Short mmCIF file of C-alpha atoms and ligand atoms in Angstrom, two decimals:
data_model
loop_
_atom_site.label_atom_id
_atom_site.label_comp_id
_atom_site.label_asym_id
_atom_site.label_seq_id
_atom_site.Cartn_x
_atom_site.Cartn_y
_atom_site.Cartn_z
CA MET A 279 64.18 115.69 106.96
CA THR A 280 61.13 115.88 109.05
CA GLU A 281 60.28 118.41 111.62
CA ILE A 282 61.48 118.02 114.65
CA ASP A 283 58.70 116.83 116.94
CA GLN A 284 58.41 117.74 120.33
CA LYS A 285 61.76 115.86 122.07
CA GLY A 286 64.04 117.93 123.20
CA ILE A 287 66.14 120.01 120.94
CA TYR A 288 70.20 117.76 121.23
CA ILE A 289 72.87 120.28 119.70
CA THR A 290 76.26 118.86 119.46
CA THR A 291 80.88 120.39 119.43
CA PRO A 292 82.97 117.59 118.08
CA ILE A 293 84.69 116.89 121.15
CA TYR A 294 88.44 118.67 121.24
CA TYR A 295 91.34 116.78 121.29
CA VAL A 296 93.34 118.22 124.02
CA ASN A 297 96.73 118.01 122.64
CA ASP A 298 96.59 122.06 121.72
CA VAL A 299 95.32 125.04 123.36
CA PRO A 300 91.65 126.16 121.74
CA HIS A 301 91.69 128.57 118.31
CA VAL A 302 89.38 129.98 116.18
CA GLY A 303 88.20 127.10 114.97
CA HIS A 304 87.45 124.63 117.90
CA ALA A 305 85.93 128.60 118.93
CA TYR A 306 83.28 128.96 116.23
CA THR A 307 82.50 125.07 116.32
CA SER A 308 81.64 126.35 119.99
CA ILE A 309 79.57 129.81 119.37
CA ALA A 310 77.54 127.83 116.86
CA CYS A 311 76.69 125.02 118.44
CA ASP A 312 75.68 128.12 120.91
CA ALA A 313 74.13 130.60 118.93
CA LEU A 314 71.70 127.71 117.49
CA SER A 315 71.14 126.33 120.58
CA ARG A 316 70.06 129.72 121.88
CA PHE A 317 67.93 129.43 119.06
CA TYR A 318 66.17 127.43 120.07
CA ARG A 319 65.62 127.51 123.93
CA LEU A 320 64.31 131.21 122.28
CA LYS A 321 61.53 128.75 120.62
CA ASP A 322 60.22 127.06 124.01
CA LYS A 323 62.25 124.23 122.73
CA GLU A 324 63.85 122.75 125.79
CA VAL A 325 67.49 122.30 124.40
CA PHE A 326 70.94 119.90 125.78
CA PHE A 327 73.65 121.10 124.14
CA LEU A 328 77.48 119.08 124.67
CA THR A 329 80.49 120.65 124.07
CA GLY A 330 83.94 118.70 125.90
CA THR A 331 87.22 117.10 125.22
CA ASP A 332 88.81 114.07 123.37
CA GLU A 333 91.18 112.74 125.83
CA HIS A 334 92.39 109.12 124.52
CA GLY A 335 94.69 108.20 121.53
CA GLN A 336 98.34 108.22 120.26
CA LYS A 337 98.57 111.87 119.81
CA ILE A 338 97.37 112.65 123.09
CA GLU A 339 99.95 109.95 124.67
CA GLN A 340 102.41 111.49 122.56
CA ALA A 341 102.55 114.96 123.66
CA ALA A 342 101.95 114.07 127.10
CA LYS A 343 105.76 112.80 126.50
CA ASN A 344 106.92 114.94 124.71
CA ARG A 345 105.92 116.87 127.47
CA ASN A 346 107.09 115.13 129.93
CA ILE A 347 104.09 115.30 132.07
CA PRO A 348 102.05 112.42 133.92
CA ILE A 349 99.27 112.02 130.80
CA GLN A 350 95.99 112.09 132.78
CA ASP A 351 97.70 115.09 134.44
CA PHE A 352 97.97 116.76 131.08
CA VAL A 353 94.96 115.76 129.69
CA ASP A 354 93.55 117.72 133.03
CA GLY A 355 95.16 120.75 132.64
CA MET A 356 94.94 120.89 128.34
CA SER A 357 90.84 120.35 129.32
CA LYS A 358 90.50 123.07 131.85
CA ASN A 359 91.41 125.17 128.35
CA PHE A 360 89.23 124.41 126.92
CA GLN A 361 86.10 124.20 129.64
CA ALA A 362 87.67 128.04 130.21
CA MET A 363 87.10 128.40 126.89
CA SER A 364 83.34 127.84 127.12
CA ASN A 365 83.02 130.05 129.97
CA ASN A 366 85.08 132.45 127.85
CA LEU A 367 82.60 132.39 124.80
CA ASN A 368 79.73 132.76 126.88
CA LEU A 369 78.09 129.48 125.84
CA THR A 370 74.93 127.68 127.39
CA ASN A 371 76.10 124.00 127.18
CA ASP A 372 73.66 121.48 129.43
CA HIS A 373 76.91 119.59 130.15
CA PHE A 374 81.09 119.38 129.44
CA ILE A 375 82.47 115.66 128.82
CA ARG A 376 85.81 114.67 128.97
CA THR A 377 86.56 111.23 127.62
CA SER A 378 88.66 110.44 130.23
CA SER A 379 85.63 110.03 132.89
CA SER A 380 85.03 106.35 134.69
CA LYS A 381 81.74 106.94 133.09
CA HIS A 382 82.83 107.90 129.67
CA LYS A 383 84.53 105.01 129.72
CA ALA A 384 82.74 102.48 131.07
CA GLY A 385 79.79 103.76 128.36
CA VAL A 386 82.06 102.81 125.26
CA GLN A 387 83.01 99.31 126.96
CA LYS A 388 79.24 98.04 127.24
CA PHE A 389 79.05 100.65 123.24
CA TRP A 390 81.78 97.94 122.37
CA GLU A 391 80.08 94.64 124.31
CA ILE A 392 76.14 95.35 122.36
CA LEU A 393 78.03 95.54 118.86
CA ASN A 394 80.27 92.83 119.52
CA ASN A 395 76.27 90.29 121.38
CA ASN A 396 75.15 91.67 117.31
CA ASN A 397 77.71 89.83 116.01
CA GLN A 398 79.00 92.92 114.59
CA ILE A 399 83.53 92.63 115.28
CA TYR A 400 86.13 90.32 114.66
CA LEU A 401 89.73 90.04 115.82
CA ASP A 402 91.77 89.86 113.13
CA LYS A 403 95.12 91.73 111.08
CA TYR A 404 95.61 95.27 110.36
CA SER A 405 98.50 96.40 107.62
CA GLY A 406 98.12 99.54 106.28
CA TRP A 407 98.32 103.43 107.19
CA TYR A 408 97.87 105.06 109.94
CA SER A 409 97.65 108.91 110.57
CA VAL A 410 98.76 110.07 114.19
CA ARG A 411 97.74 113.28 113.72
CA ASP A 412 94.43 112.69 111.68
CA GLU A 413 94.03 109.73 113.73
CA ALA A 414 92.80 108.46 110.77
CA PHE A 415 92.85 104.75 108.81
CA TYR A 416 94.34 104.84 105.47
CA SER A 417 94.15 102.75 102.50
CA GLU A 418 96.98 103.53 99.61
CA ASP A 419 95.32 104.50 97.97
CA GLU A 420 94.24 107.42 99.55
CA LEU A 421 97.97 108.53 99.79
CA VAL A 422 98.80 111.54 98.38
CA ASP A 423 102.59 111.65 98.27
CA SER A 424 102.80 109.54 100.28
CA LYS A 425 100.74 111.70 102.91
CA ALA A 426 97.86 111.68 104.53
CA PRO A 427 94.95 113.06 102.04
CA SER A 428 94.69 116.12 104.43
CA GLY A 429 98.72 116.35 104.61
CA SER A 430 99.21 114.79 107.49
CA PRO A 431 101.76 111.80 107.84
CA VAL A 432 101.71 108.06 108.32
CA GLU A 433 103.31 105.51 109.49
CA TRP A 434 103.11 102.49 108.51
CA VAL A 435 100.93 100.62 111.09
CA GLU A 436 100.84 96.13 111.30
CA GLU A 437 98.77 94.73 114.38
CA SER A 438 96.06 92.37 116.03
CA SER A 439 93.30 94.62 115.75
CA TYR A 440 89.37 93.94 116.28
CA PHE A 441 88.05 94.96 112.87
CA PHE A 442 83.48 96.61 112.75
CA LYS A 443 81.79 95.37 110.20
CA LEU A 444 81.34 98.54 108.23
CA SER A 445 81.69 96.68 104.60
CA SER A 446 78.51 95.24 105.49
CA TRP A 447 76.53 98.49 106.25
CA GLU A 448 76.96 99.96 103.40
CA SER A 449 73.96 99.33 101.28
CA LYS A 450 71.70 100.21 104.78
CA LEU A 451 73.55 102.95 105.03
CA LEU A 452 72.57 104.38 101.20
CA ASP A 453 68.85 103.82 101.53
CA PHE A 454 69.26 106.07 104.80
CA TYR A 455 70.60 108.37 103.20
CA GLU A 456 68.36 108.49 99.93
CA ASN A 457 65.50 108.33 102.55
CA ASN A 458 67.09 111.00 103.89
CA PRO A 459 68.59 114.08 101.72
CA ASP A 460 68.62 116.40 104.25
CA PHE A 461 71.31 114.86 106.58
CA VAL A 462 74.02 115.79 105.51
CA THR A 463 74.36 119.33 104.68
CA PRO A 464 75.81 121.21 102.77
CA LYS A 465 74.40 119.18 99.67
CA SER A 466 78.04 119.34 98.32
CA ARG A 467 79.60 117.18 101.20
CA PHE A 468 77.26 115.27 101.75
CA ASN A 469 77.38 114.20 97.69
CA GLU A 470 81.17 113.31 98.45
CA VAL A 471 79.73 111.53 101.46
CA ILE A 472 77.62 108.86 99.68
CA SER A 473 80.06 108.89 96.14
CA PHE A 474 82.83 107.77 99.43
CA VAL A 475 80.98 105.08 100.54
CA LYS A 476 79.74 104.16 96.85
CA GLN A 477 83.00 103.08 95.88
CA GLY A 478 82.64 100.47 98.81
CA LEU A 479 83.65 100.34 102.69
CA LYS A 480 86.15 98.42 103.95
CA ASP A 481 85.88 96.43 107.22
CA LEU A 482 87.46 98.77 109.97
CA SER A 483 89.65 98.55 111.87
CA ILE A 484 88.66 99.76 115.74
CA SER A 485 91.59 99.14 118.48
CA ARG A 486 94.82 99.21 118.48
CA THR A 487 97.92 97.83 120.81
CA SER A 488 101.17 99.38 119.94
CA PHE A 489 100.25 101.57 122.68
CA SER A 490 98.33 101.94 125.96
CA TRP A 491 96.97 105.10 126.67
CA GLY A 492 93.27 104.92 125.86
CA VAL A 493 89.67 102.79 127.12
CA LYS A 494 90.80 98.69 127.07
CA VAL A 495 88.21 96.48 124.92
CA PRO A 496 86.42 94.77 127.34
CA ASP A 497 87.86 91.17 127.68
CA ASP A 498 91.06 91.74 126.42
CA ASP A 499 93.02 94.03 127.63
CA ARG A 500 95.72 94.28 125.36
CA HIS A 501 93.66 96.22 123.08
CA ILE A 502 92.20 99.67 123.23
CA VAL A 503 89.47 100.92 121.87
CA TYR A 504 89.78 103.10 118.65
CA VAL A 505 89.67 106.52 119.41
CA TRP A 506 86.96 106.88 117.35
CA ILE A 507 85.09 105.17 118.09
CA ASP A 508 85.77 106.37 121.83
CA ALA A 509 85.09 109.50 121.28
CA LEU A 510 81.85 108.63 119.21
CA THR A 511 80.20 107.66 121.52
CA ASN A 512 81.00 110.43 123.76
CA TYR A 513 77.50 111.69 122.35
CA LEU A 514 75.79 108.97 124.10
CA THR A 515 77.83 108.21 127.16
CA ALA A 516 77.01 112.29 127.79
CA LEU A 517 72.90 111.23 127.82
CA GLU A 518 73.67 108.68 130.55
CA PHE A 519 73.63 105.61 128.17
CA PRO A 520 74.11 102.65 128.94
CA ASN A 521 71.11 103.35 130.78
CA LEU A 522 68.66 103.68 127.30
CA ASN A 523 66.07 104.50 129.76
CA SER A 524 67.19 107.97 131.72
CA ASP A 525 65.56 110.99 130.99
CA ASN A 526 68.67 112.58 129.11
CA ILE A 527 68.78 109.55 126.95
CA ARG A 528 64.25 109.69 125.97
CA LYS A 529 64.60 113.57 126.12
CA PHE A 530 67.25 113.74 123.56
CA TRP A 531 68.21 110.85 121.50
CA PRO A 532 68.80 111.19 118.23
CA ALA A 533 70.64 114.10 118.41
CA ASP A 534 69.41 116.36 116.12
CA PHE A 535 72.85 118.75 115.42
CA HIS A 536 75.66 117.25 115.07
CA ILE A 537 77.97 120.19 114.16
CA VAL A 538 81.08 119.65 112.38
CA GLY A 539 84.22 120.73 110.47
CA LYS A 540 84.77 119.58 106.93
CA ASP A 541 87.62 117.16 108.08
CA ILE A 542 85.80 115.06 110.54
CA LEU A 543 82.25 114.53 108.09
CA ARG A 544 82.85 111.40 107.15
CA PHE A 545 83.33 110.15 111.13
CA HIS A 546 80.00 111.58 111.62
CA ALA A 547 78.43 110.34 108.15
CA ILE A 548 79.67 107.43 107.71
CA TYR A 549 81.47 105.47 110.80
CA TRP A 550 78.89 107.04 112.97
CA PRO A 551 75.53 106.22 111.59
CA ALA A 552 76.95 102.73 110.92
CA LEU A 553 77.49 102.42 114.56
CA LEU A 554 74.65 103.12 115.53
CA MET A 555 72.18 101.06 113.25
CA ALA A 556 74.50 97.62 114.23
CA ALA A 557 73.83 99.18 117.48
CA GLU A 558 70.94 99.22 116.88
CA LEU A 559 70.53 102.60 118.25
CA PRO A 560 68.60 105.67 116.78
CA LEU A 561 70.70 107.33 114.43
CA PRO A 562 71.07 111.88 114.27
CA LYS A 563 69.51 114.28 112.48
CA LYS A 564 71.26 115.60 110.70
CA ILE A 565 75.03 116.07 110.64
CA ILE A 566 76.15 119.94 110.05
CA ALA A 567 79.76 119.95 108.80
CA HIS A 568 81.15 124.58 108.04
CA GLY A 569 84.28 124.81 106.50
CA TRP A 570 87.87 125.83 107.63
CA TRP A 571 89.22 129.08 108.89
CA THR A 572 92.09 130.06 106.70
CA VAL A 573 94.04 133.36 108.60
CA GLU A 574 94.92 136.66 106.69
CA LYS A 575 94.49 134.18 103.36
CA GLU A 576 97.11 131.77 105.24
CA LYS A 577 96.89 127.74 106.44
CA MET A 578 96.40 128.64 110.49
CA SER A 579 99.86 126.56 111.58
CA LYS A 580 101.56 126.68 114.62
CA SER A 581 104.54 126.73 112.31
CA LEU A 582 103.57 129.89 111.00
CA GLY A 583 103.11 131.46 114.10
CA ASN A 584 99.41 132.57 113.12
CA VAL A 585 97.22 130.77 115.12
CA ILE A 586 94.02 132.50 116.50
CA ASP A 587 93.83 132.26 120.30
CA PRO A 588 89.86 133.66 121.08
CA ASP A 589 91.38 134.91 124.90
CA ASP A 590 92.77 138.22 122.83
CA MET A 591 90.10 138.39 120.17
CA ILE A 592 87.83 138.35 123.10
CA SER A 593 90.06 141.37 124.89
CA LYS A 594 90.97 143.12 121.81
CA TYR A 595 87.68 143.18 119.97
CA GLY A 596 84.55 141.96 123.40
CA LEU A 597 83.21 138.58 122.25
CA ASP A 598 79.99 140.10 121.05
CA GLN A 599 81.54 141.49 118.57
CA PHE A 600 84.15 138.84 117.53
CA ARG A 601 80.67 135.94 117.73
CA TYR A 602 79.03 138.58 115.28
CA PHE A 603 81.43 138.41 112.48
CA LEU A 604 82.56 134.13 113.16
CA LEU A 605 78.95 133.46 112.52
CA LYS A 606 78.59 136.57 109.65
CA GLU A 607 81.23 136.43 107.90
CA VAL A 608 80.59 133.26 105.55
CA PRO A 609 77.75 131.41 105.26
CA PHE A 610 77.52 128.83 107.20
CA GLY A 611 79.96 125.09 105.62
CA ASN A 612 82.20 127.09 102.99
CA ASP A 613 85.73 127.96 104.00
CA GLY A 614 86.04 131.17 105.43
CA ASP A 615 89.36 133.86 106.44
CA PHE A 616 89.93 134.95 109.50
CA SER A 617 91.15 138.98 109.44
CA GLN A 618 91.18 141.39 111.08
CA ASN A 619 90.81 144.14 109.42
CA SER A 620 87.34 142.38 107.76
CA LEU A 621 86.33 142.16 111.62
CA ILE A 622 86.83 145.53 112.49
CA ALA A 623 85.49 147.03 108.98
CA ARG A 624 81.85 144.85 109.95
CA VAL A 625 82.07 145.91 113.64
CA ASN A 626 82.31 149.49 112.32
CA SER A 627 80.18 149.36 110.37
CA GLU A 628 77.48 146.67 110.35
CA LEU A 629 77.79 147.00 115.13
CA ALA A 630 78.88 150.49 115.61
CA ASN A 631 77.32 152.71 111.97
CA ASN A 632 74.06 150.93 111.53
CA TYR A 633 72.72 148.91 114.62
CA GLY A 634 74.73 150.71 117.43
CA ASN A 635 73.88 153.97 116.82
CA LEU A 636 69.58 152.81 115.92
CA VAL A 637 70.02 151.84 119.06
CA ASN A 638 71.72 155.11 120.61
CA ARG A 639 70.13 157.50 118.68
CA VAL A 640 66.71 155.91 119.90
CA PHE A 641 67.53 156.18 123.65
CA SER A 642 68.89 159.88 123.08
CA MET A 643 65.95 160.65 121.21
CA THR A 644 63.12 158.83 123.82
CA MET A 645 65.82 160.46 127.19
CA LYS A 646 65.88 164.29 125.72
CA ASN A 647 62.04 164.30 124.37
CA LEU A 648 60.18 161.33 126.88
CA ASN A 649 62.53 161.17 129.85
CA GLY A 650 63.21 158.29 129.10
CA ILE A 651 59.19 157.45 129.27
CA VAL A 652 57.64 154.75 126.51
CA PRO A 653 54.45 156.75 125.02
CA GLU A 654 51.27 154.85 124.20
CA VAL A 655 50.93 155.45 119.98
CA GLU A 656 48.34 155.01 117.47
CA ILE A 657 50.34 154.10 114.55
CA THR A 658 49.98 155.34 110.71
CA GLU A 659 50.36 153.71 107.03
CA ARG A 660 54.17 154.46 107.79
CA GLU A 661 54.54 152.42 110.32
CA SER A 662 52.27 149.72 109.44
CA ASP A 663 55.10 149.32 106.25
CA LEU A 664 57.52 149.72 108.68
CA ILE A 665 55.89 146.11 110.98
CA LYS A 666 55.73 144.39 106.81
CA ILE A 667 59.09 144.59 105.72
CA SER A 668 59.72 144.22 109.26
CA ASP A 669 57.61 140.56 110.34
CA GLU A 670 58.96 139.64 106.63
CA LYS A 671 62.44 139.54 107.71
CA ILE A 672 61.96 137.90 111.15
CA SER A 673 60.09 135.02 108.83
CA ASP A 674 63.29 135.15 106.92
CA TYR A 675 65.21 134.42 110.30
CA MET A 676 62.78 132.19 111.09
CA VAL A 677 63.66 129.55 108.33
CA GLN A 678 67.12 130.18 108.88
CA PHE A 679 68.41 130.18 112.10
CA LYS A 680 66.40 126.29 112.20
CA ILE A 681 68.68 124.91 109.59
CA ALA A 682 72.21 126.92 111.35
CA GLU A 683 72.23 129.36 108.29
CA PHE A 684 73.27 132.18 111.13
CA SER A 685 74.74 134.40 108.35
CA LYS A 686 71.40 134.84 106.17
CA ALA A 687 69.99 134.81 109.17
CA ILE A 688 72.04 137.53 110.22
CA SER A 689 71.18 139.40 107.90
CA SER A 690 68.06 139.48 108.00
CA ALA A 691 67.78 140.96 111.05
CA MET A 692 70.01 143.62 110.07
CA ASP A 693 68.02 144.27 107.24
CA ILE A 694 65.41 145.55 109.57
CA VAL A 695 67.76 147.45 111.86
CA SER A 696 68.64 149.13 108.59
CA SER A 697 64.88 149.59 107.64
CA THR A 698 64.39 151.31 111.15
CA ASN A 699 67.06 153.99 110.48
CA LYS A 700 65.55 154.39 106.77
CA TYR A 701 62.68 155.01 108.59
CA ILE A 702 64.46 157.24 111.54
CA ASP A 703 65.82 159.30 108.69
CA GLU A 704 62.26 159.72 107.09
CA THR A 705 60.89 160.89 109.77
CA GLN A 706 63.31 162.89 111.12
CA PRO A 707 61.98 162.56 114.72
CA TRP A 708 64.70 165.68 115.41
CA LYS A 709 62.39 167.63 113.17
CA LEU A 710 59.36 166.96 114.69
CA ALA A 711 60.63 168.05 118.32
CA LYS A 712 61.38 171.10 116.80
CA ASP A 713 58.39 171.60 115.63
CA ASN A 714 56.23 170.71 118.47
CA ASP A 715 54.62 167.54 116.99
CA HIS A 716 54.80 166.03 119.72
CA GLU A 717 52.63 162.89 118.68
CA GLY A 718 54.78 162.19 115.58
CA LEU A 719 57.76 162.26 117.65
CA LYS A 720 55.86 159.96 120.24
CA ARG A 721 55.28 157.56 117.55
CA VAL A 722 58.55 157.88 115.40
CA LEU A 723 60.26 156.92 119.31
CA ARG A 724 57.89 153.92 119.89
CA THR A 725 57.95 152.46 116.60
CA SER A 726 62.08 152.63 117.00
CA LEU A 727 61.44 151.67 120.11
CA GLU A 728 59.62 147.98 119.57
CA MET A 729 61.89 147.74 116.67
CA ILE A 730 64.66 147.70 118.89
CA ARG A 731 63.61 144.98 121.20
CA LEU A 732 63.10 143.23 118.05
CA ILE A 733 65.68 142.80 116.90
CA SER A 734 67.75 142.67 120.01
CA ILE A 735 65.73 139.24 120.98
CA LEU A 736 66.77 138.50 117.35
CA LEU A 737 70.59 139.03 117.60
CA PHE A 738 69.99 137.47 121.19
CA PRO A 739 71.02 134.53 120.15
CA ILE A 740 74.24 135.73 118.53
CA MET A 741 75.34 138.05 121.04
CA PRO A 742 74.04 137.51 124.00
CA ASP A 743 75.39 140.19 126.14
CA SER A 744 74.82 143.28 124.06
CA SER A 745 71.56 142.71 123.82
CA LYS A 746 70.85 141.68 127.43
CA LYS A 747 72.10 144.69 127.96
CA ILE A 748 69.32 146.65 125.36
CA LEU A 749 66.68 143.81 126.35
CA ASN A 750 67.27 145.47 130.25
CA ALA A 751 66.85 148.91 130.20
CA LEU A 752 64.24 148.04 127.88
CA ASN A 753 62.74 146.86 131.27
CA ILE A 754 62.64 143.33 129.14
CA LYS A 755 64.11 140.52 131.15
CA ILE A 756 66.54 137.79 128.91
CA ASP A 757 68.43 135.77 130.40
CA ASP A 758 70.35 132.72 129.18
CA LYS A 759 68.28 129.43 129.46
CA SER A 760 64.34 130.94 129.78
CA ASN A 761 62.96 133.65 127.27
CA SER A 762 60.72 133.04 124.07
CA PHE A 763 60.14 134.26 121.14
CA SER A 764 56.45 134.25 121.86
CA GLY A 765 54.44 137.09 120.90
CA PHE A 766 57.31 139.43 121.26
CA ASN A 767 56.54 140.53 116.90
CA LYS A 768 53.83 142.37 118.18
CA ILE A 769 54.31 145.96 117.88
CA GLU A 770 53.15 147.04 121.53
CA SER A 771 55.10 144.89 123.91
CA LEU A 772 56.74 147.88 125.67
CA LEU A 773 54.78 149.07 128.94
CA PRO A 774 54.07 152.86 128.22
CA GLY A 775 54.55 154.85 131.09
CA ALA A 776 57.64 152.66 131.41
CA THR A 777 60.89 154.90 132.00
CA ILE A 778 63.36 153.15 130.02
CA LYS A 779 66.97 153.26 131.50
CA LYS A 780 70.83 154.61 129.89
CA LEU A 781 72.78 153.34 127.98
CA ASP A 782 75.94 153.04 127.39
CA LEU A 783 77.62 152.84 123.96
CA LEU A 784 77.74 149.61 123.30
CA PHE A 785 79.75 149.49 119.92
CA ASN A 786 82.63 151.49 120.60
CA LYS A 787 83.58 152.30 115.96
CA ILE A 788 87.52 150.07 116.76
CA ASP A 789 89.99 152.73 114.94
CA LYS A 790 92.40 150.34 111.95
CA THR A 791 95.26 151.35 113.59
CA GLU A 792 94.31 148.46 116.67
CA GLY A 793 94.12 145.15 115.03
N1 LIG B 289 89.03 114.75 118.32
C1 LIG B 289 87.77 114.84 117.12
C2 LIG B 289 87.24 115.78 117.81
C3 LIG B 289 86.38 114.28 118.01
S1 LIG B 289 84.72 114.11 118.22
C4 LIG B 289 83.44 113.25 117.58
C5 LIG B 289 88.52 116.31 116.35
N2 LIG B 289 89.57 116.81 117.39
S2 LIG B 289 89.72 119.23 116.59
O1 LIG B 289 90.14 118.90 118.18
O2 LIG B 289 91.10 118.31 116.22
O3 LIG B 289 88.54 119.97 116.00
C6 LIG B 289 87.68 119.81 115.96
C7 LIG B 289 86.73 120.53 116.03
O4 LIG B 289 87.89 121.67 115.12
C8 LIG B 289 86.64 120.45 114.65
O5 LIG B 289 85.11 120.80 113.75
C9 LIG B 289 87.63 120.93 113.23
O6 LIG B 289 86.97 121.21 111.35
C10 LIG B 289 87.67 121.99 113.75
N3 LIG B 289 89.13 123.16 112.95
C11 LIG B 289 90.22 122.90 113.10
N4 LIG B 289 90.80 123.56 112.75
C12 LIG B 289 89.57 124.56 112.24
C13 LIG B 289 90.06 125.80 111.77
N5 LIG B 289 90.92 126.02 111.39
N6 LIG B 289 88.47 126.20 110.91
C14 LIG B 289 87.46 126.10 111.35
N7 LIG B 289 87.10 124.66 112.14
C15 LIG B 289 88.59 123.93 112.79
O7 LIG B 289 88.74 116.86 115.43
#
């Protein structure tokens, strides 16, 4: 992929179906997008981070009917849960889109009209399988034991339907993939997409007539726009589409990162680029498919009663601990297992014993021995060695974070924590204090304070609250949307003579029995 240019960075989560309440899977995508958005803001990029709710279609209509609630009231209430999730996870989204809003609906109709004017749509009849749970059409040969490949039940559908000429985009898609080898990550998933397209694409049914909850097809209101066409268009309507001259469209389209779960990759990597080509609009730059979480090695499901509520995890372990665990536990793209014991073990060893311990001991030694005042020092070779390591780790971090390799980027930052702890263990500032080696003591504490500053900035996209507390105690202002990495790796960044503030213990050790 070409280096991202001066245009703003546009990052999106999938929009969440409102048939259910938020769970750890939703929280995961949202936290990943938030971390990436915060990272790019630190790199002085203008970021537009979008999330929202997908509120139409048969699945939602059925969910409202089952609960006997008027549909609009139902989606209003359920969407609020996801808005609350955004707040509770400390997301810095710039907009929250709802597909039942009139602006979005008008944008979908306009998108349809563009496709229609470009001769991309025709009326025919669909007969085939449909899964309401997946909101997806399946061909006979895709079924496994009479079910969708996802295991969802399917029903036979025969109805009048508009079709999008997807088949005519097959070779253009393959050309596009070839010219953009990083369009989808991980690579293995990209290969699946490519071989699916190579097997031949059928035209896509893009309207339904057997229910009414959705966007009406322009000039034919017996038909409802297929919910996936409606949903994908959110990425445009959130930027003021159809006004192609709007500031947001000009600044942020095409999207830089659509982050999605592996289950919905086909919609984003095949249908969406084909639709955009057909509408003569630029294609997104990158689609990242993350893996799925199981819970204590079991599939997460309501029937098993093991659905993880993000709010529970936040109140039990703390928000930053939860964010850290999710992004550190598995390489982005792989499946992961959400185990509370693993979370506790990680928090205890990496946050409490390593990072927390570094911060606590350096702060308390500075308070005790230097009255909290940042000293002016000259560094020696030992400090230069540490700085050299941290410089290398910072470059690794930058390379990894840029492409959403969160786990690797965090490891690089945590390596600096370990190296600094090692530096302290070796230089033994407590001994320097006892021996009245003031210059030595000052040098070690100043260097360690600088390292803490640096690490806390690196970890800010992952653990914004904790980083903010630490940096604030170091008299460094950091806020959610307007900070910058620039100059941060200069060792002399703290102001000599300034007094650091008292800091409460940030990462308490968690007792295993609490899990
Ligand atoms: N509404 C569609 C997306 C439309 S985007 C134009 C949708 N919604 S969803 O609510 O069902 O899923 C949203 C996201 O949550 C998906 O990316 C999905 O992969 C993710 N997850 C749902 N369960 C998950 C896990 N158990 N683990 C990780 N992510 C999972 O699909």
